[in-house]
XYZ file of C-alpha atoms in Angstrom:
586
model
C -48.573 -47.245 12.875
C -46.613 -48.688 15.060
C -43.436 -48.972 12.858
C -43.880 -44.828 11.900
C -43.886 -43.773 15.287
C -40.707 -45.819 16.105
C -39.253 -44.147 12.915
C -39.681 -40.992 14.066
C -39.148 -41.488 17.744
C -35.540 -42.802 15.712
C -35.324 -40.278 13.573
C -36.058 -37.299 16.704
C -33.307 -38.773 18.305
C -31.265 -38.314 16.201
C -30.996 -35.075 15.440
C -31.283 -34.538 18.783
C -28.097 -36.113 18.808
C -25.052 -33.476 19.714
C -22.495 -33.837 16.475
C -19.320 -31.390 17.270
C -16.646 -29.949 14.325
C -13.518 -28.340 14.741
C -13.034 -25.877 11.506
C -9.567 -24.505 11.211
C -9.145 -20.768 8.993
C -6.510 -19.664 7.445
C -5.609 -16.740 5.907
C -2.335 -14.770 4.172
C -2.847 -11.283 2.832
C -0.458 -8.593 1.451
C 2.208 -10.890 0.379
C 3.092 -8.665 -2.350
C 5.179 -10.900 -4.367
C 7.672 -12.027 -1.554
C 8.169 -16.246 -1.962
C 11.658 -16.467 -0.856
C 13.191 -14.780 2.748
C 15.364 -12.465 0.801
C 15.209 -8.125 0.907
C 16.193 -8.081 -2.771
C 17.444 -4.729 -1.992
C 20.757 -6.944 -0.421
C 19.847 -9.996 -0.768
C 20.167 -10.251 3.385
C 18.136 -13.421 4.556
C 14.697 -11.723 5.982
C 12.135 -13.410 8.462
C 9.310 -12.909 6.185
C 8.267 -14.861 2.486
C 5.294 -17.324 1.717
C 7.948 -20.591 1.237
C 8.112 -19.878 5.588
C 4.502 -19.423 5.724
C 4.303 -22.598 3.331
C 5.960 -24.470 6.251
C 2.980 -23.213 8.875
C 0.587 -24.089 6.532
C 1.690 -27.953 5.773
C 2.853 -28.238 9.401
C -1.180 -27.213 10.278
C -2.674 -29.491 7.427
C -1.453 -32.248 8.754
C -2.635 -31.998 12.190
C -6.141 -30.489 11.480
C -8.166 -32.341 9.238
C -10.789 -29.642 9.014
C -8.551 -26.571 7.156
C -9.737 -23.763 4.663
C -6.692 -21.546 3.275
C -7.437 -17.906 1.841
C -5.478 -15.000 0.516
C -6.851 -12.056 1.352
C -5.301 -9.715 -1.399
C -2.064 -7.433 -3.151
C -0.323 -10.665 -3.980
C 0.528 -10.114 -8.074
C 2.491 -6.526 -7.058
C 5.252 -5.611 -4.602
C 8.100 -7.435 -5.133
C 10.948 -7.186 -7.963
C 10.375 -11.631 -8.555
C 6.295 -10.022 -9.298
C 7.580 -7.236 -11.473
C 9.989 -8.685 -13.902
C 7.409 -11.744 -14.051
C 4.299 -9.021 -14.891
C 6.854 -6.240 -16.724
C 10.116 -8.164 -18.040
C 8.683 -11.621 -19.017
C 4.672 -13.324 -18.609
C 5.535 -15.883 -20.187
C 4.766 -19.123 -17.678
C 2.260 -19.693 -14.931
C 2.088 -16.203 -12.316
C 4.933 -17.536 -9.499
C 2.828 -16.618 -6.255
C 0.026 -18.438 -8.037
C 2.189 -21.588 -8.863
C 2.960 -21.832 -5.349
C -0.443 -21.298 -4.391
C -1.547 -23.783 -6.422
C 1.033 -25.992 -4.606
C -0.346 -25.474 -1.157
C -3.945 -25.796 -2.166
C -5.519 -22.705 -1.277
C -9.126 -23.198 -1.007
C -9.800 -19.486 -2.661
C -8.582 -15.750 -2.657
C -9.492 -12.128 -2.998
C -8.834 -9.306 -5.209
C -6.643 -6.545 -3.278
C -6.223 -3.575 -5.049
C -3.061 -4.153 -5.937
C -3.683 -6.559 -8.626
C -4.945 -4.199 -11.141
C -2.066 -2.592 -11.420
C -0.150 -4.514 -14.206
C -3.629 -4.069 -16.142
C -6.415 -6.283 -17.479
C -4.042 -8.457 -19.115
C -1.762 -9.765 -16.376
C -4.685 -10.331 -13.434
C -6.568 -12.117 -15.979
C -3.630 -14.605 -16.930
C -2.936 -15.115 -13.340
C -6.511 -15.644 -12.153
C -6.577 -18.427 -15.535
C -3.588 -20.430 -13.891
C -4.916 -20.812 -10.595
C -6.826 -23.917 -8.992
C -8.851 -21.962 -7.243
C -11.750 -19.256 -7.530
C -9.982 -15.666 -7.022
C -13.069 -13.088 -6.734
C -14.784 -10.546 -5.825
C -18.519 -9.701 -4.659
C -18.867 -5.776 -5.029
C -16.133 -5.290 -8.243
C -19.076 -5.991 -10.623
C -18.701 -4.832 -14.431
C -20.673 -1.979 -14.784
C -23.180 -2.817 -17.299
C -24.550 -6.067 -15.611
C -23.609 -5.395 -12.677
C -22.251 -8.755 -11.850
C -19.292 -9.523 -10.396
C -16.353 -9.002 -12.860
C -14.456 -11.727 -11.972
C -15.792 -15.416 -10.550
C -18.624 -15.144 -8.731
C -18.093 -12.797 -5.802
C -18.522 -16.125 -2.974
C -17.332 -19.901 -2.914
C -19.311 -22.588 -1.379
C -17.603 -25.695 0.014
C -19.197 -28.359 1.488
C -17.002 -30.009 4.469
C -16.624 -33.789 4.655
C -18.614 -35.301 7.478
C -19.523 -30.981 8.614
C -20.954 -27.515 7.714
C -21.666 -25.952 4.599
C -19.269 -23.253 4.298
C -19.355 -20.114 2.120
C -16.615 -17.847 1.297
C -17.786 -13.954 0.605
C -15.025 -12.120 -1.078
C -15.027 -8.078 -0.808
C -12.293 -5.337 -2.348
C -11.864 -1.936 -0.882
C -14.041 0.356 -2.818
C -11.334 3.015 -3.409
C -9.452 1.912 -6.225
C -11.173 4.131 -8.453
C -8.930 7.115 -6.111
C -5.690 4.752 -7.185
C -5.720 3.134 -9.967
C -4.813 4.103 -13.654
C -8.294 4.587 -15.700
C -7.260 2.481 -18.544
C -6.552 -0.790 -15.900
C -10.479 -0.602 -14.655
C -11.901 0.216 -17.667
C -15.352 -0.594 -17.757
C -15.680 -1.791 -13.905
C -17.345 -0.565 -11.168
C -16.681 -0.168 -7.257
C -19.683 -0.961 -4.833
C -20.293 -0.751 -1.222
C -18.207 -3.230 0.846
C -20.698 -3.314 3.634
C -23.916 -3.125 1.216
C -22.468 -6.125 -1.133
C -21.235 -8.060 1.935
C -25.424 -8.309 3.676
C -26.825 -9.022 0.019
C -24.637 -11.912 -0.420
C -24.722 -13.220 3.073
C -28.371 -13.315 2.990
C -28.233 -15.260 -0.601
C -25.729 -17.585 0.813
C -28.347 -18.164 3.965
C -31.045 -18.633 1.130
C -28.922 -21.914 -0.192
C -29.072 -23.098 2.998
C -24.965 -22.228 3.812
C -24.376 -22.746 7.502
C -21.380 -20.532 7.878
C -20.336 -17.405 6.640
C -16.855 -16.260 6.272
C -16.143 -13.164 4.608
C -12.672 -11.984 3.256
C -11.759 -8.190 3.164
C -9.518 -6.592 1.326
C -9.643 -3.646 3.611
C -8.913 -2.791 6.977
C -10.454 -1.077 10.312
C -11.114 2.144 9.913
C -12.397 2.169 13.852
C -10.901 0.912 17.218
C -12.019 -2.295 17.864
C -12.621 -1.282 21.128
C -14.351 1.628 21.209
C -15.212 2.054 17.703
C -14.344 5.434 17.571
C -12.316 6.720 14.019
C -8.712 6.133 13.506
C -8.663 7.591 10.328
C -10.887 9.759 7.589
C -13.504 7.908 6.839
C -13.677 7.372 3.005
C -14.430 4.628 2.691
C -11.122 3.301 1.392
C -11.375 1.125 5.036
C -14.770 -0.724 6.716
C -13.770 -3.706 8.359
C -15.192 -2.363 11.256
C -18.727 -1.524 9.459
C -19.029 -4.866 8.322
C -17.937 -6.725 11.661
C -21.053 -4.597 13.464
C -23.118 -4.069 10.104
C -23.483 -7.351 8.406
C -24.931 -9.806 10.436
C -25.090 -13.570 9.837
C -20.777 -13.603 9.165
C -19.049 -16.195 11.702
C -15.219 -14.951 10.994
C -13.684 -11.574 8.960
C -10.312 -12.057 7.508
C -8.830 -8.741 6.802
C -5.783 -7.080 4.605
C -4.688 -3.530 3.201
C -3.553 -1.661 6.298
C -0.264 -3.747 6.062
C -0.728 -4.614 9.985
C -1.191 -7.542 12.725
C -3.580 -8.305 15.274
C -5.602 -11.100 15.422
C -8.878 -9.991 17.490
C -12.589 -9.903 18.227
C -15.134 -7.365 17.960
C -18.190 -8.879 19.947
C -18.089 -12.711 19.538
C -16.998 -12.208 15.404
C -12.994 -13.231 15.105
C -10.598 -11.123 13.263
C -7.525 -11.720 12.045
C -5.237 -9.242 9.848
C -1.719 -11.441 9.164
C 0.217 -8.764 8.795
C 2.564 -8.020 5.056
C 4.859 -9.771 2.578
C 4.568 -13.182 4.840
C 5.512 -12.275 8.167
C 2.916 -13.748 9.898
C -0.003 -16.458 9.156
C -3.534 -15.707 10.841
C -5.870 -18.538 11.762
C -9.275 -18.457 12.812
C -10.858 -21.616 14.568
C -14.591 -22.640 14.642
C -15.982 -24.563 17.133
C -19.566 -26.010 15.991
C -22.399 -28.500 17.473
C -24.447 -30.343 14.679
C -27.780 -29.955 17.343
C -31.808 -30.948 15.753
C -30.330 -30.973 12.435
C -28.602 -27.670 12.710
C -24.401 -26.832 12.298
C -23.912 -23.575 14.805
C -20.787 -21.646 16.018
C -20.279 -22.225 20.055
C -16.850 -21.245 20.568
C -14.064 -18.983 18.493
C -10.598 -17.631 18.668
C -8.131 -15.952 16.922
C -4.653 -16.429 16.565
C -1.060 -15.193 14.612
C 1.472 -16.935 14.102
C 4.971 -15.908 13.483
C 7.086 -16.607 10.365
C 9.708 -16.040 12.294
C 12.537 -18.342 12.450
C 10.309 -20.700 10.360
C 11.903 -22.667 7.875
C 11.626 -22.050 4.518
C 9.700 -24.841 2.771
C 12.256 -26.150 0.233
C 10.075 -27.404 -2.467
C 8.450 -24.213 -2.653
C 11.219 -22.415 -3.013
C 12.575 -24.634 -6.004
C 8.946 -24.758 -7.445
C 10.181 -21.024 -9.024
C 13.861 -21.166 -8.514
C 13.796 -20.652 -12.780
C 12.334 -17.202 -12.369
C 13.950 -16.434 -8.836
C 17.674 -16.612 -10.506
C 16.206 -14.953 -13.926
C 15.360 -11.801 -11.084
C 18.119 -11.989 -9.639
C 20.570 -11.484 -12.654
C 17.847 -8.830 -14.554
C 18.535 -7.508 -10.468
C 22.338 -6.110 -10.795
C 22.454 -5.035 -13.952
C 24.470 -1.932 -14.151
C 22.589 1.123 -15.284
C 25.205 3.722 -15.010
C 27.767 5.084 -11.578
C 27.252 7.321 -9.392
C 29.954 9.648 -8.067
C 28.856 10.021 -4.744
C 26.350 8.832 -2.145
C 22.614 8.993 -3.290
C 22.106 7.413 0.650
C 19.197 7.419 3.430
C 21.072 6.444 6.538
C 18.546 8.410 8.784
C 14.778 7.775 7.328
C 13.461 10.581 9.914
C 16.743 12.903 9.019
C 15.594 12.329 4.708
C 12.418 13.648 5.603
C 13.245 16.959 7.505
C 15.708 17.809 4.696
C 16.348 17.807 1.801
C 18.615 14.837 0.078
C 19.832 13.684 -3.098
C 17.780 10.866 -3.681
C 14.730 12.430 -2.978
C 16.034 15.231 -5.462
C 16.813 12.927 -7.868
C 12.889 11.085 -8.144
C 11.775 14.351 -8.556
C 14.305 14.936 -11.196
C 13.192 12.382 -12.933
C 9.895 12.781 -12.867
C 10.619 16.487 -13.695
C 12.617 15.342 -16.718
C 10.152 13.529 -18.298
C 6.810 15.242 -17.439
C 8.226 19.003 -17.913
C 6.423 20.005 -15.033
C 8.306 22.514 -13.260
C 6.738 21.201 -10.082
C 7.376 17.529 -8.274
C 6.791 15.616 -5.274
C 7.613 12.086 -4.163
C 7.980 10.328 -1.017
C 10.428 8.281 0.631
C 7.940 4.689 0.676
C 9.245 3.284 3.627
C 12.004 3.463 6.413
C 13.630 0.280 4.588
C 14.251 2.224 1.281
C 17.531 3.236 1.491
C 18.744 4.951 -2.321
C 22.612 3.414 -3.443
C 26.283 4.377 -2.736
C 29.398 5.442 -4.525
C 30.204 3.360 -7.243
C 27.905 1.049 -9.748
C 24.570 1.699 -9.987
C 21.823 -1.667 -11.069
C 18.097 -2.418 -11.566
C 18.506 -3.300 -7.494
C 19.157 -0.156 -6.526
C 15.941 1.457 -8.919
C 13.682 -1.350 -7.288
C 14.842 -0.857 -3.384
C 14.237 2.899 -4.321
C 10.859 2.917 -5.936
C 8.948 -0.385 -5.036
C 5.648 0.878 -6.859
C 4.678 0.312 -9.980
C 3.232 3.957 -10.184
C 3.157 6.144 -13.559
C 2.603 9.721 -13.728
C -0.098 12.799 -14.350
C 0.953 15.847 -14.432
C -2.280 18.114 -12.970
C -3.445 21.240 -13.193
C -3.838 22.646 -9.283
C -4.444 26.089 -7.463
C -1.568 27.359 -5.168
C -4.029 26.784 -2.136
C -4.183 22.904 -3.170
C -0.488 22.687 -2.519
C -0.392 24.762 0.654
C -3.355 22.526 2.138
C -1.225 19.574 0.727
C 1.970 20.313 2.159
C -0.417 20.844 5.536
C -1.234 17.200 5.287
C 2.219 15.999 4.729
C 3.397 17.973 7.420
C 0.606 16.638 10.201
C 3.061 13.757 9.661
C 5.324 15.026 12.222
C 4.463 15.210 16.219
C 6.595 18.026 18.352
C 5.893 17.505 21.685
C 8.037 18.820 24.709
C 10.762 19.638 22.041
C 10.807 16.120 20.997
C 9.937 14.845 17.507
C 8.033 12.181 16.845
C 5.382 10.677 14.260
C 1.393 10.632 13.901
C -0.608 7.573 12.134
C 0.446 8.657 9.013
C 2.830 5.922 6.963
C 6.137 7.744 5.779
C 4.444 7.105 1.628
C 1.587 9.889 2.354
C 4.630 12.064 3.733
C 5.542 13.742 0.611
C 8.589 15.995 -0.376
C 8.298 18.512 -2.864
C 10.811 19.906 -5.967
C 10.880 22.871 -7.504
C 9.460 25.042 -4.843
C 10.271 26.250 -1.359
C 8.821 25.780 1.659
C 9.051 25.535 5.798
C 7.477 23.408 7.640
C 7.563 25.066 11.375
C 6.890 21.985 14.005
C 5.894 24.894 16.722
C 2.757 25.348 14.838
C -0.184 23.967 15.632
C -0.888 21.403 12.923
C -2.916 22.380 9.758
C -0.536 25.859 10.483
C 2.844 25.042 9.913
C 3.405 25.777 6.432
C 5.166 29.465 7.461
C 6.938 29.605 4.292
C 5.873 28.573 0.463
C 7.126 30.309 -3.096
C 8.065 29.548 -6.530
C 10.395 31.184 -8.836
C 11.630 33.531 -6.237
C 7.776 34.571 -5.118
C 5.336 33.263 -2.745
C 3.216 31.424 -4.373
C -0.216 32.662 -4.853
C -3.179 30.296 -3.599
C -5.696 31.441 -6.449
C -2.781 31.058 -9.386
C -2.800 28.134 -10.915
C -0.093 25.716 -11.362
C 1.047 22.278 -13.247
C 2.641 19.704 -10.577
C 3.419 16.077 -11.330
C 2.794 13.312 -8.841
C 2.584 9.699 -9.388
C -0.689 8.327 -10.636
C -1.892 7.625 -6.774
C -1.586 10.497 -4.749
C -2.896 12.410 -8.285
C -5.984 10.554 -7.925
C -6.501 11.451 -4.572
C -5.103 8.543 -2.330
C -3.573 8.338 1.215
C -6.405 11.148 1.454
C -4.601 13.952 -0.616
C -8.538 15.067 -1.719
C -6.896 18.011 -2.675
C -5.463 17.078 -5.964
C -8.693 14.332 -6.600
C -10.592 15.023 -9.933
C -8.458 18.010 -10.994
C -7.052 18.586 -14.626
C -4.967 16.211 -15.966
C -2.117 18.023 -18.478
C -0.061 14.885 -19.071
C 0.330 11.760 -18.388
C 3.487 9.446 -18.469
C 2.410 5.812 -18.776
C 5.977 4.482 -18.184
C 6.026 3.430 -14.253
C 8.882 5.805 -12.793
C 11.340 2.728 -11.738
C 11.741 2.312 -15.127
C 12.115 6.456 -15.874
C 14.391 6.018 -13.369
C 16.432 3.384 -15.295
C 16.464 5.212 -18.257
C 17.541 8.067 -16.865
C 20.381 6.534 -15.422
C 21.364 5.118 -18.786
C 21.317 7.757 -20.616
C 22.833 10.114 -17.789
C 26.127 7.526 -17.487
C 27.302 8.675 -14.580
C 24.877 10.469 -11.714
C 26.371 13.593 -9.067
C 25.061 13.779 -6.374
C 23.253 17.401 -5.517
C 20.953 19.032 -2.902
C 19.271 22.608 -3.617
C 18.334 22.727 0.042
C 14.235 24.453 -0.999
C 12.887 22.747 1.762
C 12.943 22.092 5.595
C 11.620 21.219 8.669
C 12.312 23.505 11.315
C 11.760 22.768 15.310
C 12.368 26.586 16.566
C 10.066 29.339 16.185
C 10.333 31.027 12.439
C 10.627 34.254 13.007
C 13.714 33.810 15.192
C 15.598 31.372 12.102
C 14.442 33.871 8.783
C 13.394 37.306 7.879
C 12.389 38.698 4.478
C 14.532 41.589 2.384
C 13.197 43.504 -0.190
C 15.725 43.232 -3.297
C 17.463 46.443 -3.735
C 19.388 48.381 -7.416
C 22.302 46.676 -7.652
C 21.697 43.503 -4.859
C 22.318 40.358 -6.717
C 22.053 36.686 -5.391
C 25.794 36.906 -4.278
C 25.678 40.214 -2.828
C 22.774 39.292 -0.344
C 24.138 35.618 0.548
C 27.329 37.501 1.847
C 24.816 40.605 3.418
C 23.107 37.339 5.278
C 26.509 35.443 6.104
C 25.030 32.394 4.204
C 25.707 31.028 0.605
C 24.294 31.426 -3.035
C 22.840 27.887 -2.915
C 20.686 28.861 0.447
C 19.335 32.059 -0.883
C 18.249 29.816 -4.542
C 17.019 27.146 -2.190
C 15.275 28.998 0.369
C 12.930 31.393 -2.683
C 12.992 28.454 -5.611
C 15.302 30.610 -7.508
C 15.144 29.752 -11.347
C 15.533 33.007 -12.966
C 17.486 36.544 -12.538
C 16.036 38.310 -9.187
C 14.630 41.690 -9.631
C 13.734 44.841 -7.645
C 11.110 45.088 -5.314
C 11.000 41.028 -4.909
C 10.527 39.698 -1.567
C 13.046 36.981 -0.141
C 13.916 34.352 2.371
C 16.890 35.254 3.769
C 17.798 33.701 7.676
C 18.947 36.196 10.652
C 21.616 37.502 11.370
């Protein structure tokens, strides 16, 4: 009896003994195929790329023992290197996966762009990884179970806690993705799924739970106020505040950079393209047989100035060389500049580059109205001389296809009002709202004027089609990329509209094919749209076509050009007596 008493005393003593443990969690996200620190549009050296991040990872791993490394999605799409591997030569291991295997990643959350090249490319990449690539809320439509992996991974840390990683992905993917790429798959609510799996892991005795969510914050983390329309695309704040039992939250998708706390929960989003490495440190204690997080911190480590890992670059040198050779293939010749020197100005006036993309979309789709965007401020286009695949890929950076959808005139007007909210205008100064550039659309086939002196929602002061004011209840066919035609970018007026025709070649391929066919390009603009900073009524007036009028005579009467009259009114056929035209004020 005495021996048992001593044994229990000793056991109680051991259980009461405090063990300290430090767990380091590293995150990359939205790498989008960027390994080399290079801008593929001109081969200039950049401060981003997984090769730079690899140096940071290796350093931390050499200094600290208990390190878990995760990626939060959007990995295998977004750079010419990954495009070449997915669309041109899909033999061999995916370059991104090869590097992540080398670096010893522990798990990855699927991102929305993982689906862009279809199931075959995605499943091949998953099969090549030495680590789980999964998502708990992407499930088989029939079984309701995760389609890729288990949705979670459990790590039994040496002399430490049991750690669980739950992968979640934005449920908004069906609004963007080509339906054939996600056939038979359902996307469940991330918040509800997160709590379900937390409860599951807790029941399995997991001590520390990390969620890696490919989505961002939909609310201000300081005050909880919405920062965007709450569509379900981003639910990071809801996960942080409503899912109980997690110790760290890794975010992505929004291409933002932050390390912060929501309550006591450490949260990171490690930028994009390998600009930064996210790091969360958890300090734990083992007391009375239980591991408890006693403190935590979240930081970002910039890749700027970090020496790229030479081994990482050598592992995919063959693929990089093949990509570079492919990018420099000449497609045709440009007789002038299709170049954006000022992105803000390019979004305020019709320009050759955007008109060219819209022209290509209309040519291959047969639609009379087209819309596209200048996807970011780094998109520049090309200047006079040879045009290469590199030029095309640098302009159209996403693997979008095209849909022609049937919409009402009021849908076009509503979409233009949303586009016009891109600008702010205070004290006669033009600014930019929180809308990203890829959601600011520019149209061909219609004429329109955006008046920044008017309130948001009332800025489309002129809208015409084929020489006549566009009618709200009339039906029009518009060609858009598959992201926008599904309502992406919160253009919900397009969601669910009848699809008249689909063009399944990627837009970048269509552009390349068009240049090869035409051989010679000449930059032009038809001046069919503009953004003005003075009241519309002080700059323009309407004119009713009279007997004997021609476009030439009207242009002469109002001291303007024929092109200006045609552009302002989207004229594609002869004018008729009684038609109402927009003309400049005398």
